[in-house]
Each structure stands twice: as structure tokens, then as C-alpha cells.
């Protein structure tokens, strides 16, 4: 079965940068849309970015455009989220998620994904 393991969460200062990683196992990685979500205390889980193998099926939520970049290494079956110019409002638990096929226009809907990692904490102050 599919397993996702995130790493890279940490504390950072405003304006700083972090890179999150998520390693995929248990199925053919290239068949999956990979996404990052985040959830702050008292808030709903929010889609941050999503990316499919082709590279053209890539999405970002407006608040992170120009600051975050999603990428994937198919050889390592790993998806990354490079975050720069961090803001306190980026603080949250970040989750990696996967679903088979294209990400599509509903990429930001958490219910679209049936595989989730355990989450990694990002704190910006």
C-alpha cells in the first residue's frame, strides 16, 4: 500500500526558507498527483501546491505563488516543497498527499486524495 513520509519541518524566521520532502512508496510513483496541504490550529486543511509527472499539471494556492515551488524527483520517488520568504501565516502542519492520475482543477480539495503522510510542523516567527 502507498506510504508517504514527510521531513524537513522546522522553525524559521520571517523571510527565511525551508524545504520539505515527502518520500513515496508502495506503488508506481509516476502515476500519482503529489500535493502539499497545510493545516493551522483552528483552520481547515488548505491545499498549498500540487504537481503531476508531466510538469504542466502544476498548481499553487494564491498566497504562496512566487514564494513556494513544488518539484519531484521520480528516481527518488520524492516530492519537495521549497519555501522562501516565509511569513508567520505559513506556520502550520504540512501534509503530503497523493492521488492517482492528474491533479486537475480540484487539486486543492483534500477529499480528492486518499493517501496522506503524518505531517511535519513548520513554525515561522
PDB file of C-alpha atoms in Angstrom:
ATOM      1  CA  UNK A   1       0.000   0.000   0.000  1.00  0.00           C
ATOM      2  CA  UNK A   2       1.044   3.606  -0.540  1.00  0.00           C
ATOM      3  CA  UNK A   3       3.056   5.239   2.210  1.00  0.00           C
ATOM      4  CA  UNK A   4       4.142   8.858   2.420  1.00  0.00           C
ATOM      5  CA  UNK A   5       6.812  10.082   4.802  1.00  0.00           C
ATOM      6  CA  UNK A   6       7.449  13.807   5.194  1.00  0.00           C
ATOM      7  CA  UNK A   7      10.511  15.510   6.580  1.00  0.00           C
ATOM      8  CA  UNK A   8      12.043  18.958   6.730  1.00  0.00           C
ATOM      9  CA  UNK A   9       9.663  20.785   9.006  1.00  0.00           C
ATOM     10  CA  UNK A  10      11.382  23.190  11.361  1.00  0.00           C
ATOM     11  CA  UNK A  11      11.273  26.650  12.882  1.00  0.00           C
ATOM     12  CA  UNK A  12      12.307  29.579  10.737  1.00  0.00           C
ATOM     13  CA  UNK A  13      12.418  33.326  10.934  1.00  0.00           C
ATOM     14  CA  UNK A  14      10.222  35.575   8.840  1.00  0.00           C
ATOM     15  CA  UNK A  15      11.836  35.884   5.434  1.00  0.00           C
ATOM     16  CA  UNK A  16      13.666  32.607   5.822  1.00  0.00           C
ATOM     17  CA  UNK A  17      13.400  29.419   3.824  1.00  0.00           C
ATOM     18  CA  UNK A  18      12.746  25.720   4.334  1.00  0.00           C
ATOM     19  CA  UNK A  19      12.485  22.688   2.092  1.00  0.00           C
ATOM     20  CA  UNK A  20      10.044  19.928   2.825  1.00  0.00           C
ATOM     21  CA  UNK A  21      10.451  16.434   1.429  1.00  0.00           C
ATOM     22  CA  UNK A  22       7.972  13.601   1.035  1.00  0.00           C
ATOM     23  CA  UNK A  23       9.063  10.122   0.068  1.00  0.00           C
ATOM     24  CA  UNK A  24       6.530   7.862  -1.670  1.00  0.00           C
ATOM     25  CA  UNK A  25       6.484   4.073  -1.632  1.00  0.00           C
ATOM     26  CA  UNK A  26       4.116   1.231  -2.347  1.00  0.00           C
ATOM     27  CA  UNK A  27       3.034   1.854  -5.935  1.00  0.00           C
ATOM     28  CA  UNK A  28       4.155   3.391  -9.230  1.00  0.00           C
ATOM     29  CA  UNK A  29       5.078   6.927  -8.237  1.00  0.00           C
ATOM     30  CA  UNK A  30       4.830   8.405 -11.728  1.00  0.00           C
ATOM     31  CA  UNK A  31       1.099   7.628 -11.841  1.00  0.00           C
ATOM     32  CA  UNK A  32       0.295   9.881  -8.925  1.00  0.00           C
ATOM     33  CA  UNK A  33      -0.502  13.530  -8.466  1.00  0.00           C
ATOM     34  CA  UNK A  34       1.533  14.698  -5.477  1.00  0.00           C
ATOM     35  CA  UNK A  35       0.358  17.593  -3.345  1.00  0.00           C
ATOM     36  CA  UNK A  36       1.133  19.560  -0.238  1.00  0.00           C
ATOM     37  CA  UNK A  37      -1.545  20.680   2.170  1.00  0.00           C
ATOM     38  CA  UNK A  38      -1.259  22.574   5.417  1.00  0.00           C
ATOM     39  CA  UNK A  39      -3.391  22.986   8.487  1.00  0.00           C
ATOM     40  CA  UNK A  40      -3.039  25.656  11.134  1.00  0.00           C
ATOM     41  CA  UNK A  41      -4.722  25.349  14.538  1.00  0.00           C
ATOM     42  CA  UNK A  42      -8.435  26.036  14.261  1.00  0.00           C
ATOM     43  CA  UNK A  43      -8.366  26.188  10.477  1.00  0.00           C
ATOM     44  CA  UNK A  44      -9.340  23.830   7.691  1.00  0.00           C
ATOM     45  CA  UNK A  45      -6.758  21.875   5.782  1.00  0.00           C
ATOM     46  CA  UNK A  46      -5.624  24.008   2.846  1.00  0.00           C
ATOM     47  CA  UNK A  47      -4.182  22.932  -0.476  1.00  0.00           C
ATOM     48  CA  UNK A  48      -0.799  24.579  -0.983  1.00  0.00           C
ATOM     49  CA  UNK A  49       0.591  23.075  -4.188  1.00  0.00           C
ATOM     50  CA  UNK A  50       0.172  20.073  -6.446  1.00  0.00           C
ATOM     51  CA  UNK A  51       2.160  18.552  -9.271  1.00  0.00           C
ATOM     52  CA  UNK A  52       1.818  15.645 -11.690  1.00  0.00           C
ATOM     53  CA  UNK A  53       4.567  13.931 -13.634  1.00  0.00           C
ATOM     54  CA  UNK A  54       4.123  15.873 -16.868  1.00  0.00           C
ATOM     55  CA  UNK A  55       5.137  19.149 -15.293  1.00  0.00           C
ATOM     56  CA  UNK A  56       2.315  21.080 -16.875  1.00  0.00           C
ATOM     57  CA  UNK A  57      -0.195  19.974 -14.286  1.00  0.00           C
ATOM     58  CA  UNK A  58       1.128  22.193 -11.500  1.00  0.00           C
ATOM     59  CA  UNK A  59      -0.890  24.352  -9.151  1.00  0.00           C
ATOM     60  CA  UNK A  60      -0.386  26.731  -6.243  1.00  0.00           C
ATOM     61  CA  UNK A  61      -2.710  28.467  -3.901  1.00  0.00           C
ATOM     62  CA  UNK A  62      -2.566  32.239  -4.407  1.00  0.00           C
ATOM     63  CA  UNK A  63      -0.956  33.015  -1.069  1.00  0.00           C
ATOM     64  CA  UNK A  64       2.215  31.061  -1.901  1.00  0.00           C
ATOM     65  CA  UNK A  65       2.679  31.890  -5.587  1.00  0.00           C
ATOM     66  CA  UNK A  66       6.135  33.256  -6.185  1.00  0.00           C
ATOM     67  CA  UNK A  67       7.373  32.001  -2.814  1.00  0.00           C
ATOM     68  CA  UNK A  68       6.858  28.227  -2.866  1.00  0.00           C
ATOM     69  CA  UNK A  69       7.886  25.746  -5.515  1.00  0.00           C
ATOM     70  CA  UNK A  70       6.831  22.116  -5.801  1.00  0.00           C
ATOM     71  CA  UNK A  71       9.073  19.670  -7.594  1.00  0.00           C
ATOM     72  CA  UNK A  72       9.534  15.951  -7.802  1.00  0.00           C
ATOM     73  CA  UNK A  73      12.379  13.534  -8.328  1.00  0.00           C
ATOM     74  CA  UNK A  74      10.926  10.428  -9.922  1.00  0.00           C
ATOM     75  CA  UNK A  75      14.128   8.459  -9.450  1.00  0.00           C
ATOM     76  CA  UNK A  76      13.936   9.068  -5.700  1.00  0.00           C
ATOM     77  CA  UNK A  77      10.119   8.931  -5.614  1.00  0.00           C
ATOM     78  CA  UNK A  78      10.236  12.152  -3.629  1.00  0.00           C
ATOM     79  CA  UNK A  79       8.301  15.376  -3.887  1.00  0.00           C
ATOM     80  CA  UNK A  80       9.684  18.608  -2.492  1.00  0.00           C
ATOM     81  CA  UNK A  81       8.231  21.905  -1.395  1.00  0.00           C
ATOM     82  CA  UNK A  82      10.794  24.681  -1.453  1.00  0.00           C
ATOM     83  CA  UNK A  83       9.567  27.596   0.615  1.00  0.00           C
ATOM     84  CA  UNK A  84      11.179  31.015   0.606  1.00  0.00           C
ATOM     85  CA  UNK A  85      10.254  34.411   2.012  1.00  0.00           C
ATOM     86  CA  UNK A  86       8.382  32.661   4.783  1.00  0.00           C
ATOM     87  CA  UNK A  87       5.709  34.522   6.710  1.00  0.00           C
ATOM     88  CA  UNK A  88       4.205  33.823  10.133  1.00  0.00           C
ATOM     89  CA  UNK A  89       0.954  32.891   8.407  1.00  0.00           C
ATOM     90  CA  UNK A  90       2.774  29.998   6.742  1.00  0.00           C
ATOM     91  CA  UNK A  91       3.028  28.330  10.152  1.00  0.00           C
ATOM     92  CA  UNK A  92       1.115  25.054  10.086  1.00  0.00           C
ATOM     93  CA  UNK A  93       1.425  21.316   9.964  1.00  0.00           C
ATOM     94  CA  UNK A  94       2.271  20.461   6.372  1.00  0.00           C
ATOM     95  CA  UNK A  95       0.972  17.232   4.887  1.00  0.00           C
ATOM     96  CA  UNK A  96       1.987  15.383   1.778  1.00  0.00           C
ATOM     97  CA  UNK A  97      -0.870  13.794  -0.169  1.00  0.00           C
ATOM     98  CA  UNK A  98      -1.204  11.583  -3.224  1.00  0.00           C
ATOM     99  CA  UNK A  99      -3.916  10.528  -5.654  1.00  0.00           C
ATOM    100  CA  UNK A 100      -3.736   8.561  -8.856  1.00  0.00           C
ATOM    101  CA  UNK A 101      -3.885  10.464 -12.124  1.00  0.00           C
ATOM    102  CA  UNK A 102      -3.799  14.132 -12.959  1.00  0.00           C
ATOM    103  CA  UNK A 103      -4.090  16.715 -10.250  1.00  0.00           C
ATOM    104  CA  UNK A 104      -6.763  18.654 -12.134  1.00  0.00           C
ATOM    105  CA  UNK A 105      -8.732  21.732 -11.244  1.00  0.00           C
ATOM    106  CA  UNK A 106      -9.951  20.203  -7.951  1.00  0.00           C
ATOM    107  CA  UNK A 107      -6.381  19.639  -6.789  1.00  0.00           C
ATOM    108  CA  UNK A 108      -6.982  21.769  -3.689  1.00  0.00           C
ATOM    109  CA  UNK A 109      -9.797  19.591  -2.358  1.00  0.00           C
ATOM    110  CA  UNK A 110      -8.498  17.384   0.434  1.00  0.00           C
ATOM    111  CA  UNK A 111     -11.189  14.731  -0.173  1.00  0.00           C
ATOM    112  CA  UNK A 112      -9.683  14.094  -3.621  1.00  0.00           C
ATOM    113  CA  UNK A 113      -6.666  12.439  -2.001  1.00  0.00           C
ATOM    114  CA  UNK A 114      -6.686   9.016  -0.429  1.00  0.00           C
ATOM    115  CA  UNK A 115      -3.097   8.834   0.740  1.00  0.00           C
ATOM    116  CA  UNK A 116      -1.616  11.115   3.383  1.00  0.00           C
ATOM    117  CA  UNK A 117       1.596  11.491   5.288  1.00  0.00           C
ATOM    118  CA  UNK A 118       1.841  12.038   9.014  1.00  0.00           C
ATOM    119  CA  UNK A 119       2.578  15.758   8.748  1.00  0.00           C
ATOM    120  CA  UNK A 120       5.567  17.931   9.580  1.00  0.00           C
ATOM    121  CA  UNK A 121       5.451  21.140  11.597  1.00  0.00           C
ATOM    122  CA  UNK A 122       6.561  24.463  10.143  1.00  0.00           C
ATOM    123  CA  UNK A 123       6.754  27.416  12.525  1.00  0.00           C
ATOM    124  CA  UNK A 124       7.636  30.905  11.311  1.00  0.00           C
ATOM    125  CA  UNK A 125       8.238  33.698  13.786  1.00  0.00           C
TER     126      UNK A 125
END
